[in-house]
PDB file of C-alpha atoms in Angstrom:
ATOM      1  CA  MET A 243     -17.332 -18.567   9.908  1.00  0.00           C
ATOM      2  CA  LYS A 244     -14.022 -16.978  10.858  1.00  0.00           C
ATOM      3  CA  LYS A 245     -14.152 -13.574  12.472  1.00  0.00           C
ATOM      4  CA  ILE A 246     -11.663 -10.964  11.323  1.00  0.00           C
ATOM      5  CA  LEU A 247     -11.228  -7.457  12.699  1.00  0.00           C
ATOM      6  CA  ILE A 248     -10.027  -4.909  10.146  1.00  0.00           C
ATOM      7  CA  THR A 249      -8.891  -1.526  11.399  1.00  0.00           C
ATOM      8  CA  GLY A 250     -10.219   1.159   9.080  1.00  0.00           C
ATOM      9  CA  GLY A 251     -12.393  -0.235   6.334  1.00  0.00           C
ATOM     10  CA  THR A 252     -13.264   2.985   4.502  1.00  0.00           C
ATOM     11  CA  THR A 253     -10.098   3.994   2.590  1.00  0.00           C
ATOM     12  CA  PHE A 254      -8.018   2.146  -0.022  1.00  0.00           C
ATOM     13  CA  VAL A 255      -6.220  -0.850   1.542  1.00  0.00           C
ATOM     14  CA  SER A 256      -8.510  -1.386   4.511  1.00  0.00           C
ATOM     15  CA  LYS A 257     -11.577  -0.719   2.371  1.00  0.00           C
ATOM     16  CA  TYR A 258     -10.464  -3.231  -0.233  1.00  0.00           C
ATOM     17  CA  ALA A 259      -9.584  -5.742   2.499  1.00  0.00           C
ATOM     18  CA  ALA A 260     -13.056  -5.427   4.015  1.00  0.00           C
ATOM     19  CA  ALA A 261     -14.679  -6.200   0.660  1.00  0.00           C
ATOM     20  CA  TYR A 262     -12.200  -9.014  -0.048  1.00  0.00           C
ATOM     21  CA  PHE A 263     -12.818 -10.882   3.187  1.00  0.00           C
ATOM     22  CA  VAL A 264     -16.589 -10.421   2.979  1.00  0.00           C
ATOM     23  CA  GLN A 265     -16.455 -12.060  -0.448  1.00  0.00           C
ATOM     24  CA  ARG A 266     -14.336 -14.865   0.973  1.00  0.00           C
ATOM     25  CA  GLY A 267     -17.005 -15.697   3.548  1.00  0.00           C
ATOM     26  CA  TYR A 268     -15.474 -14.198   6.687  1.00  0.00           C
ATOM     27  CA  ALA A 269     -17.439 -12.389   9.366  1.00  0.00           C
ATOM     28  CA  VAL A 270     -15.783  -9.009   8.842  1.00  0.00           C
ATOM     29  CA  TYR A 271     -15.754  -6.445  11.643  1.00  0.00           C
ATOM     30  CA  VAL A 272     -14.429  -2.995  10.769  1.00  0.00           C
ATOM     31  CA  LEU A 273     -13.227  -0.514  13.354  1.00  0.00           C
ATOM     32  CA  ASN A 274     -13.572   3.116  12.355  1.00  0.00           C
ATOM     33  CA  ARG A 275     -15.266   6.356  13.385  1.00  0.00           C
ATOM     34  CA  ASN A 276     -18.109   5.965  10.865  1.00  0.00           C
ATOM     35  CA  THR A 277     -17.384   9.230   9.075  1.00  0.00           C
ATOM     36  CA  LYS A 278     -17.395   7.635   5.599  1.00  0.00           C
ATOM     37  CA  PRO A 279     -19.645   5.085   3.863  1.00  0.00           C
ATOM     38  CA  GLN A 280     -19.114   1.484   4.949  1.00  0.00           C
ATOM     39  CA  MET A 281     -18.579  -1.473   2.650  1.00  0.00           C
ATOM     40  CA  GLY A 282     -21.482  -3.851   2.210  1.00  0.00           C
ATOM     41  CA  GLY A 283     -21.593  -6.922   4.431  1.00  0.00           C
ATOM     42  CA  VAL A 284     -19.355  -5.627   7.216  1.00  0.00           C
ATOM     43  CA  ARG A 285     -20.171  -5.323  10.901  1.00  0.00           C
ATOM     44  CA  LEU A 286     -19.260  -1.883  12.118  1.00  0.00           C
ATOM     45  CA  ILE A 287     -17.598  -1.225  15.451  1.00  0.00           C
ATOM     46  CA  GLU A 288     -17.809   2.534  15.669  1.00  0.00           C
ATOM     47  CA  GLY A 289     -15.048   4.174  17.645  1.00  0.00           C
ATOM     48  CA  ASP A 290     -11.587   5.687  17.808  1.00  0.00           C
ATOM     49  CA  ARG A 291      -8.862   3.099  18.425  1.00  0.00           C
ATOM     50  CA  HIS A 292      -7.427   5.361  21.127  1.00  0.00           C
ATOM     51  CA  CYS A 293     -10.533   5.295  23.334  1.00  0.00           C
ATOM     52  CA  LEU A 294     -12.389   2.038  22.779  1.00  0.00           C
ATOM     53  CA  GLY A 295     -13.270   1.057  26.322  1.00  0.00           C
ATOM     54  CA  ASP A 296     -14.897  -2.411  26.274  1.00  0.00           C
ATOM     55  CA  LYS A 297     -16.143  -2.357  22.675  1.00  0.00           C
ATOM     56  CA  LEU A 298     -13.849  -5.172  21.548  1.00  0.00           C
ATOM     57  CA  ARG A 299     -13.537  -7.308  24.653  1.00  0.00           C
ATOM     58  CA  GLN A 300     -16.678  -9.377  24.160  1.00  0.00           C
ATOM     59  CA  ILE A 301     -15.753 -10.530  20.645  1.00  0.00           C
ATOM     60  CA  SER A 302     -13.238 -13.300  20.029  1.00  0.00           C
ATOM     61  CA  PHE A 303     -11.504 -12.667  16.701  1.00  0.00           C
ATOM     62  CA  ASP A 304      -9.746 -15.331  14.706  1.00  0.00           C
ATOM     63  CA  ALA A 305      -7.534 -12.654  13.202  1.00  0.00           C
ATOM     64  CA  VAL A 306      -6.773  -8.959  13.499  1.00  0.00           C
ATOM     65  CA  ALA A 307      -5.739  -7.209  10.285  1.00  0.00           C
ATOM     66  CA  ASP A 308      -4.235  -3.965  11.550  1.00  0.00           C
ATOM     67  CA  ILE A 309      -3.968  -1.841   8.433  1.00  0.00           C
ATOM     68  CA  THR A 310      -4.060   1.582  10.097  1.00  0.00           C
ATOM     69  CA  SER A 311      -1.244   1.437  12.658  1.00  0.00           C
ATOM     70  CA  TYR A 312       1.200   4.249  12.032  1.00  0.00           C
ATOM     71  CA  ASP A 313       3.016   4.590  15.373  1.00  0.00           C
ATOM     72  CA  ALA A 314       3.598   2.837  18.685  1.00  0.00           C
ATOM     73  CA  ARG A 315       0.572   4.404  20.387  1.00  0.00           C
ATOM     74  CA  ASP A 316      -1.697   2.978  17.716  1.00  0.00           C
ATOM     75  CA  ILE A 317      -0.460  -0.491  18.657  1.00  0.00           C
ATOM     76  CA  THR A 318      -0.585   0.017  22.406  1.00  0.00           C
ATOM     77  CA  ASP A 319      -4.121   1.349  22.510  1.00  0.00           C
ATOM     78  CA  LEU A 320      -5.568  -1.318  20.232  1.00  0.00           C
ATOM     79  CA  CYS A 321      -3.824  -4.165  22.056  1.00  0.00           C
ATOM     80  CA  ASP A 322      -5.089  -2.820  25.385  1.00  0.00           C
ATOM     81  CA  ALA A 323      -8.638  -2.807  24.016  1.00  0.00           C
ATOM     82  CA  LEU A 324      -8.645  -6.305  22.496  1.00  0.00           C
ATOM     83  CA  GLY A 325      -9.996  -9.352  24.233  1.00  0.00           C
ATOM     84  CA  SER A 326      -9.331 -12.793  22.758  1.00  0.00           C
ATOM     85  CA  PHE A 327      -7.810 -13.050  19.293  1.00  0.00           C
ATOM     86  CA  GLY A 328      -5.854 -15.481  17.170  1.00  0.00           C
ATOM     87  CA  GLN A 329      -3.367 -14.055  14.706  1.00  0.00           C
ATOM     88  CA  TYR A 330      -2.376 -10.423  14.553  1.00  0.00           C
ATOM     89  CA  ILE A 331      -1.227  -9.144  11.153  1.00  0.00           C
ATOM     90  CA  MET A 332       0.119  -5.614  10.817  1.00  0.00           C
ATOM     91  CA  VAL A 333       0.656  -3.852   7.500  1.00  0.00           C
ATOM     92  CA  SER A 334       3.888  -1.908   7.864  1.00  0.00           C
ATOM     93  CA  SER A 335       6.020  -0.548   5.006  1.00  0.00           C
ATOM     94  CA  GLY A 336       9.283  -0.891   3.129  1.00  0.00           C
ATOM     95  CA  ALA A 337       9.905   2.670   4.325  1.00  0.00           C
ATOM     96  CA  VAL A 338      11.519   1.212   7.462  1.00  0.00           C
ATOM     97  CA  TYR A 339      14.716   0.512   5.475  1.00  0.00           C
ATOM     98  CA  PRO A 340      17.233   3.359   5.008  1.00  0.00           C
ATOM     99  CA  GLU A 341      17.585   4.475   1.401  1.00  0.00           C
ATOM    100  CA  ASP A 342      21.336   3.864   1.316  1.00  0.00           C
ATOM    101  CA  ALA A 343      21.225   0.242   2.545  1.00  0.00           C
ATOM    102  CA  GLU A 344      22.205  -2.597   0.242  1.00  0.00           C
ATOM    103  CA  LYS A 345      19.428  -3.549  -2.176  1.00  0.00           C
ATOM    104  CA  PRO A 346      17.295  -5.520  -2.441  1.00  0.00           C
ATOM    105  CA  PHE A 347      16.272  -4.941   1.166  1.00  0.00           C
ATOM    106  CA  ARG A 348      15.881  -8.140   3.161  1.00  0.00           C
ATOM    107  CA  GLU A 349      13.782  -8.642   6.260  1.00  0.00           C
ATOM    108  CA  GLU A 350      17.022  -8.932   8.240  1.00  0.00           C
ATOM    109  CA  SER A 351      18.364  -5.635   6.867  1.00  0.00           C
ATOM    110  CA  PRO A 352      18.836  -2.987   9.553  1.00  0.00           C
ATOM    111  CA  ARG A 353      15.997  -0.513   9.958  1.00  0.00           C
ATOM    112  CA  ALA A 354      16.830   3.173  10.131  1.00  0.00           C
ATOM    113  CA  VAL A 355      15.683   6.610   9.025  1.00  0.00           C
ATOM    114  CA  ASN A 356      14.946   6.855   5.320  1.00  0.00           C
ATOM    115  CA  ARG A 357      15.412  10.442   4.152  1.00  0.00           C
ATOM    116  CA  PHE A 358      12.623  10.143   1.600  1.00  0.00           C
ATOM    117  CA  TRP A 359      10.025   8.736   3.995  1.00  0.00           C
ATOM    118  CA  GLY A 360      11.176  10.486   7.170  1.00  0.00           C
ATOM    119  CA  LYS A 361       8.787  10.308  10.118  1.00  0.00           C
ATOM    120  CA  TYR A 362       6.400   7.946   8.351  1.00  0.00           C
ATOM    121  CA  GLY A 363       9.137   5.320   8.233  1.00  0.00           C
ATOM    122  CA  THR A 364      10.443   5.861  11.767  1.00  0.00           C
ATOM    123  CA  ASP A 365       6.903   5.768  13.186  1.00  0.00           C
ATOM    124  CA  LYS A 366       6.303   2.468  11.387  1.00  0.00           C
ATOM    125  CA  MET A 367       9.531   1.140  12.910  1.00  0.00           C
ATOM    126  CA  GLU A 368       8.311   2.050  16.389  1.00  0.00           C
ATOM    127  CA  ALA A 369       4.929   0.464  15.709  1.00  0.00           C
ATOM    128  CA  GLU A 370       6.612  -2.789  14.623  1.00  0.00           C
ATOM    129  CA  THR A 371       8.799  -2.834  17.726  1.00  0.00           C
ATOM    130  CA  GLU A 372       5.870  -2.203  20.047  1.00  0.00           C
ATOM    131  CA  LEU A 373       3.765  -4.878  18.384  1.00  0.00           C
ATOM    132  CA  LEU A 374       6.413  -7.555  18.791  1.00  0.00           C
ATOM    133  CA  LYS A 375       6.699  -6.623  22.471  1.00  0.00           C
ATOM    134  CA  ARG A 376       2.959  -6.970  22.949  1.00  0.00           C
ATOM    135  CA  VAL A 377       2.278  -9.853  20.550  1.00  0.00           C
ATOM    136  CA  PRO A 378       5.542 -11.765  19.972  1.00  0.00           C
ATOM    137  CA  ASP A 379       3.995 -14.108  17.394  1.00  0.00           C
ATOM    138  CA  ALA A 380       2.429 -11.314  15.318  1.00  0.00           C
ATOM    139  CA  TYR A 381       3.024 -11.083  11.582  1.00  0.00           C
ATOM    140  CA  ILE A 382       4.399  -7.914   9.994  1.00  0.00           C
ATOM    141  CA  LEU A 383       4.085  -7.204   6.264  1.00  0.00           C
ATOM    142  CA  ARG A 384       6.331  -4.657   4.542  1.00  0.00           C
ATOM    143  CA  PRO A 385       5.037  -3.702   1.076  1.00  0.00           C
ATOM    144  CA  PRO A 386       6.518  -1.323  -1.507  1.00  0.00           C
ATOM    145  CA  TYR A 387       4.086   0.851  -3.518  1.00  0.00           C
ATOM    146  CA  LEU A 388       0.559  -0.541  -3.286  1.00  0.00           C
ATOM    147  CA  TYR A 389      -1.857  -0.123  -6.171  1.00  0.00           C
ATOM    148  CA  GLY A 390      -5.190  -1.374  -7.436  1.00  0.00           C
ATOM    149  CA  PRO A 391      -8.886  -0.522  -7.234  1.00  0.00           C
ATOM    150  CA  MET A 392      -9.859   1.931  -4.483  1.00  0.00           C
ATOM    151  CA  ASN A 393      -6.432   3.592  -4.512  1.00  0.00           C
ATOM    152  CA  ASN A 394      -7.069   7.165  -3.393  1.00  0.00           C
ATOM    153  CA  VAL A 395      -3.420   8.187  -3.868  1.00  0.00           C
ATOM    154  CA  TYR A 396      -2.689  10.014  -7.134  1.00  0.00           C
ATOM    155  CA  ARG A 397      -0.273   7.526  -8.684  1.00  0.00           C
ATOM    156  CA  GLU A 398      -1.606   5.350 -11.498  1.00  0.00           C
ATOM    157  CA  ALA A 399      -4.638   7.657 -11.661  1.00  0.00           C
ATOM    158  CA  PHE A 400      -2.354  10.539 -12.636  1.00  0.00           C
ATOM    159  CA  VAL A 401      -1.035   8.577 -15.602  1.00  0.00           C
ATOM    160  CA  PHE A 402      -4.575   7.517 -16.507  1.00  0.00           C
ATOM    161  CA  ASP A 403      -5.527  11.200 -16.604  1.00  0.00           C
ATOM    162  CA  CYS A 404      -2.592  11.912 -18.914  1.00  0.00           C
ATOM    163  CA  ALA A 405      -3.668   9.111 -21.227  1.00  0.00           C
ATOM    164  CA  LYS A 406      -7.319  10.150 -21.267  1.00  0.00           C
ATOM    165  CA  ALA A 407      -6.365  13.737 -22.107  1.00  0.00           C
ATOM    166  CA  ASN A 408      -3.888  12.634 -24.820  1.00  0.00           C
ATOM    167  CA  ARG A 409      -1.131  14.495 -23.030  1.00  0.00           C
ATOM    168  CA  LYS A 410       2.568  13.953 -23.545  1.00  0.00           C
ATOM    169  CA  PHE A 411       4.167  12.341 -20.531  1.00  0.00           C
ATOM    170  CA  TYR A 412       6.946  14.204 -18.765  1.00  0.00           C
ATOM    171  CA  LEU A 413       9.397  11.486 -17.840  1.00  0.00           C
ATOM    172  CA  PRO A 414      11.993  11.800 -15.063  1.00  0.00           C
ATOM    173  CA  GLY A 415      15.342  11.496 -16.796  1.00  0.00           C
ATOM    174  CA  ASP A 416      15.450   8.598 -19.221  1.00  0.00           C
ATOM    175  CA  GLY A 417      12.652   6.770 -17.399  1.00  0.00           C
ATOM    176  CA  GLY A 418      14.963   4.024 -16.215  1.00  0.00           C
ATOM    177  CA  GLN A 419      14.202   4.402 -12.496  1.00  0.00           C
ATOM    178  CA  ARG A 420      12.948   1.076 -11.147  1.00  0.00           C
ATOM    179  CA  LEU A 421       9.663   0.798  -9.243  1.00  0.00           C
ATOM    180  CA  GLN A 422       8.293  -2.128  -7.269  1.00  0.00           C
ATOM    181  CA  PHE A 423       4.564  -2.590  -6.766  1.00  0.00           C
ATOM    182  CA  PHE A 424       2.101  -4.899  -5.043  1.00  0.00           C
ATOM    183  CA  HIS A 425      -1.568  -5.215  -5.927  1.00  0.00           C
ATOM    184  CA  VAL A 426      -3.901  -4.743  -2.990  1.00  0.00           C
ATOM    185  CA  ARG A 427      -5.619  -8.048  -3.783  1.00  0.00           C
ATOM    186  CA  ASP A 428      -2.295  -9.840  -3.475  1.00  0.00           C
ATOM    187  CA  LEU A 429      -1.751  -8.148  -0.111  1.00  0.00           C
ATOM    188  CA  CYS A 430      -5.077  -9.578   1.063  1.00  0.00           C
ATOM    189  CA  GLY A 431      -4.091 -12.940  -0.409  1.00  0.00           C
ATOM    190  CA  VAL A 432      -0.906 -12.947   1.649  1.00  0.00           C
ATOM    191  CA  MET A 433      -2.887 -12.180   4.804  1.00  0.00           C
ATOM    192  CA  GLU A 434      -5.274 -15.030   4.086  1.00  0.00           C
ATOM    193  CA  ALA A 435      -2.388 -17.414   3.364  1.00  0.00           C
ATOM    194  CA  ILE A 436      -0.837 -16.485   6.708  1.00  0.00           C
ATOM    195  CA  MET A 437      -4.104 -17.239   8.501  1.00  0.00           C
ATOM    196  CA  GLU A 438      -4.307 -20.624   6.814  1.00  0.00           C
ATOM    197  CA  THR A 439      -0.680 -21.782   6.961  1.00  0.00           C
ATOM    198  CA  LYS A 440       0.875 -19.921   9.919  1.00  0.00           C
ATOM    199  CA  PRO A 441       4.348 -19.677   8.310  1.00  0.00           C
ATOM    200  CA  ASN A 442       7.499 -19.697  10.385  1.00  0.00           C
ATOM    201  CA  ALA A 443       8.625 -16.336   9.024  1.00  0.00           C
ATOM    202  CA  HIS A 444       6.796 -13.589  10.906  1.00  0.00           C
ATOM    203  CA  ILE A 445       8.254 -10.549   9.123  1.00  0.00           C
ATOM    204  CA  LEU A 446       7.658 -10.574   5.384  1.00  0.00           C
ATOM    205  CA  ASN A 447       8.576  -8.197   2.632  1.00  0.00           C
ATOM    206  CA  VAL A 448       5.705  -8.389   0.164  1.00  0.00           C
ATOM    207  CA  GLY A 449       5.700  -7.249  -3.447  1.00  0.00           C
ATOM    208  CA  ASN A 450       6.021  -8.294  -7.061  1.00  0.00           C
ATOM    209  CA  ALA A 451       9.244 -10.203  -7.664  1.00  0.00           C
ATOM    210  CA  VAL A 452       9.813  -8.270 -10.908  1.00  0.00           C
ATOM    211  CA  THR A 453      10.339  -4.514 -10.855  1.00  0.00           C
ATOM    212  CA  VAL A 454       9.435  -2.189 -13.738  1.00  0.00           C
ATOM    213  CA  SER A 455      10.999   0.992 -15.009  1.00  0.00           C
ATOM    214  CA  VAL A 456       9.047   4.233 -14.854  1.00  0.00           C
ATOM    215  CA  LYS A 457       8.882   4.223 -18.658  1.00  0.00           C
ATOM    216  CA  GLU A 458       7.524   0.671 -18.738  1.00  0.00           C
ATOM    217  CA  TRP A 459       4.969   1.447 -16.055  1.00  0.00           C
ATOM    218  CA  VAL A 460       3.705   4.585 -17.779  1.00  0.00           C
ATOM    219  CA  THR A 461       3.442   2.690 -21.061  1.00  0.00           C
ATOM    220  CA  MET A 462       1.319   0.005 -19.383  1.00  0.00           C
ATOM    221  CA  CYS A 463      -0.942   2.665 -17.839  1.00  0.00           C
ATOM    222  CA  TYR A 464      -1.528   4.280 -21.260  1.00  0.00           C
ATOM    223  CA  ALA A 465      -2.212   0.842 -22.756  1.00  0.00           C
ATOM    224  CA  CYS A 466      -5.212   0.495 -20.420  1.00  0.00           C
ATOM    225  CA  PHE A 467      -6.841   3.126 -22.665  1.00  0.00           C
ATOM    226  CA  GLY A 468      -5.522   1.718 -25.923  1.00  0.00           C
ATOM    227  CA  LYS A 469      -2.897   4.455 -26.242  1.00  0.00           C
ATOM    228  CA  GLU A 470       0.857   4.860 -26.447  1.00  0.00           C
ATOM    229  CA  PRO A 471       2.606   7.699 -24.613  1.00  0.00           C
ATOM    230  CA  SER A 472       4.769  10.334 -26.242  1.00  0.00           C
ATOM    231  CA  PHE A 473       7.574  11.137 -23.828  1.00  0.00           C
ATOM    232  CA  VAL A 474       9.338  14.351 -22.900  1.00  0.00           C
ATOM    233  CA  ASN A 475      12.502  13.760 -20.878  1.00  0.00           C
ATOM    234  CA  VAL A 476      12.892  16.043 -17.868  1.00  0.00           C
ATOM    235  CA  SER A 477      16.257  16.893 -16.370  1.00  0.00           C
ATOM    236  CA  LYS A 478      17.101  15.215 -13.089  1.00  0.00           C
ATOM    237  CA  GLU A 479      17.958  18.663 -11.755  1.00  0.00           C
ATOM    238  CA  ILE A 480      14.222  19.380 -11.504  1.00  0.00           C
ATOM    239  CA  GLU A 481      12.526  17.998  -8.389  1.00  0.00           C
ATOM    240  CA  GLN A 482      10.458  15.156  -9.811  1.00  0.00           C
ATOM    241  CA  ARG A 483       7.872  15.130  -7.033  1.00  0.00           C
ATOM    242  CA  ASN A 484       6.631  18.437  -8.466  1.00  0.00           C
ATOM    243  CA  TYR A 485       5.424  16.731 -11.623  1.00  0.00           C
ATOM    244  CA  PHE A 486       5.500  12.970 -10.948  1.00  0.00           C
ATOM    245  CA  SER A 487       3.993  10.608  -8.394  1.00  0.00           C
ATOM    246  CA  PHE A 488       7.160   9.073  -6.952  1.00  0.00           C
ATOM    247  CA  TYR A 489      10.378  10.191  -5.320  1.00  0.00           C
ATOM    248  CA  ASP A 490      13.638   9.949  -7.236  1.00  0.00           C
ATOM    249  CA  TYR A 491      14.480   6.870  -5.250  1.00  0.00           C
ATOM    250  CA  GLU A 492      14.592   3.159  -5.993  1.00  0.00           C
ATOM    251  CA  TYR A 493      13.715   0.840  -3.167  1.00  0.00           C
ATOM    252  CA  VAL A 494      13.489  -2.816  -3.987  1.00  0.00           C
ATOM    253  CA  LEU A 495      12.451  -5.521  -1.567  1.00  0.00           C
ATOM    254  CA  ASP A 496      13.586  -9.134  -1.553  1.00  0.00           C
ATOM    255  CA  VAL A 497      10.338 -11.130  -1.523  1.00  0.00           C
ATOM    256  CA  HIS A 498      11.580 -14.713  -1.357  1.00  0.00           C
ATOM    257  CA  LYS A 499       9.931 -15.320   2.017  1.00  0.00           C
ATOM    258  CA  GLN A 500       6.608 -14.076   0.659  1.00  0.00           C
ATOM    259  CA  GLN A 501       6.937 -16.337  -2.379  1.00  0.00           C
ATOM    260  CA  ALA A 502       7.198 -19.360  -0.097  1.00  0.00           C
ATOM    261  CA  VAL A 503       3.793 -18.437   1.344  1.00  0.00           C
ATOM    262  CA  TYR A 504       2.116 -16.794  -1.656  1.00  0.00           C
ATOM    263  CA  PRO A 505       3.987 -17.497  -4.910  1.00  0.00           C
ATOM    264  CA  ASP A 506       1.620 -16.249  -7.629  1.00  0.00           C
ATOM    265  CA  THR A 507       0.901 -12.547  -8.004  1.00  0.00           C
ATOM    266  CA  ILE A 508      -1.252 -10.546 -10.410  1.00  0.00           C
ATOM    267  CA  SER A 509       0.555  -9.258 -13.489  1.00  0.00           C
ATOM    268  CA  MET A 510       1.031  -5.502 -13.709  1.00  0.00           C
ATOM    269  CA  GLU A 511      -0.983  -5.399 -16.919  1.00  0.00           C
ATOM    270  CA  GLU A 512      -3.981  -7.115 -15.319  1.00  0.00           C
ATOM    271  CA  GLY A 513      -3.692  -5.133 -12.105  1.00  0.00           C
ATOM    272  CA  LEU A 514      -3.533  -1.799 -13.902  1.00  0.00           C
ATOM    273  CA  LYS A 515      -6.551  -2.686 -16.034  1.00  0.00           C
ATOM    274  CA  GLU A 516      -8.511  -3.332 -12.838  1.00  0.00           C
ATOM    275  CA  SER A 517      -7.351   0.020 -11.498  1.00  0.00           C
ATOM    276  CA  ALA A 518      -8.371   1.821 -14.695  1.00  0.00           C
ATOM    277  CA  GLU A 519     -11.825   0.224 -14.674  1.00  0.00           C
ATOM    278  CA  TRP A 520     -12.384   1.257 -11.067  1.00  0.00           C
ATOM    279  CA  TYR A 521     -11.094   4.783 -11.707  1.00  0.00           C
ATOM    280  CA  HIS A 522     -13.499   5.246 -14.604  1.00  0.00           C
ATOM    281  CA  SER A 523     -16.421   5.228 -12.158  1.00  0.00           C
ATOM    282  CA  ASN A 524     -14.716   6.533  -9.023  1.00  0.00           C
ATOM    283  CA  GLU A 525     -12.543   9.446 -10.118  1.00  0.00           C
ATOM    284  CA  GLY A 526     -13.842  11.623  -7.291  1.00  0.00           C
ATOM    285  CA  ASP A 527     -12.419   9.234  -4.678  1.00  0.00           C
ATOM    286  CA  VAL A 528      -8.820  10.063  -5.616  1.00  0.00           C
ATOM    287  CA  ASN A 529      -6.866  12.822  -3.902  1.00  0.00           C
ATOM    288  CA  LYS A 530      -5.435  14.598  -6.915  1.00  0.00           C
ATOM    289  CA  LYS A 531      -2.314  16.751  -6.895  1.00  0.00           C
ATOM    290  CA  ALA A 532      -1.452  19.737  -9.063  1.00  0.00           C
ATOM    291  CA  TYR A 533       1.005  17.976 -11.356  1.00  0.00           C
ATOM    292  CA  PHE A 534      -0.655  19.290 -14.500  1.00  0.00           C
ATOM    293  CA  ALA A 535      -0.455  22.880 -13.297  1.00  0.00           C
ATOM    294  CA  TYR A 536       3.249  22.538 -12.529  1.00  0.00           C
ATOM    295  CA  ILE A 537       3.959  20.909 -15.879  1.00  0.00           C
ATOM    296  CA  ASP A 538       2.004  23.521 -17.827  1.00  0.00           C
ATOM    297  CA  GLU A 539       3.646  26.415 -16.009  1.00  0.00           C
ATOM    298  CA  ASN A 540       7.215  25.144 -15.808  1.00  0.00           C
ATOM    299  CA  LEU A 541       7.948  22.323 -18.247  1.00  0.00           C
ATOM    300  CA  ARG A 542       5.949  22.903 -21.422  1.00  0.00           C
TER     301      ARG A 542
END
């Protein structure tokens, strides 16, 4: 039984990953402060990654799935605390690419400040750099927008709420803005494929090869409830983050290297249906934003 250490394990991606690898027969160790319920079947290592002492040194892990590294210190302190381990896989972000670089972004594209992501992106850049200093053969994954069951970010859930309430949907511009997604199960599938095949490429953009427009995506979200949206077009002069889940920014990743490792991904329709089914029973787990209030006060 392979041993995998997952940092986190109680929120969205790391929570889903813990459940995924338990189901796949791994011995799953989760590292967190034990302030939230744990997933079934995991082995908890309770602690803060910045002051672990010897808690990890006696366990030899086949893989480390570092899903909660956000800056260089996160990497340094965890690496200092680890004993023996095999592969190290870090989940980074497409936010490391500057918004004005040539698209689609390639793994070789220069990293720089992205004005939409700001410090989040620059901190991820520093974490990547520190990891490759400490673990030169580590793998780094750069996803676009992640979605799927257990998503606590108010993205697809916002559209689900609009559909359930039979609300019109306030669409940024003509709805043509392109979005790129990646289902959290596919992210776990990529990690497992890396463990099994050890590909030569160590930095991988990961995501669906096909992008969707905002209008297409909203329509698919409504379809999860057997409904069709009625759209109201909103001027681009209005800041869309006040009433919509995404920045007015298209970032598209080239995922050819991922496809060589993990070619088949879940369709958006299937993935969104899974999200809707999970949300039906777990609405309270999502961090909602006041989009409805803004729309009702300013756009209706």
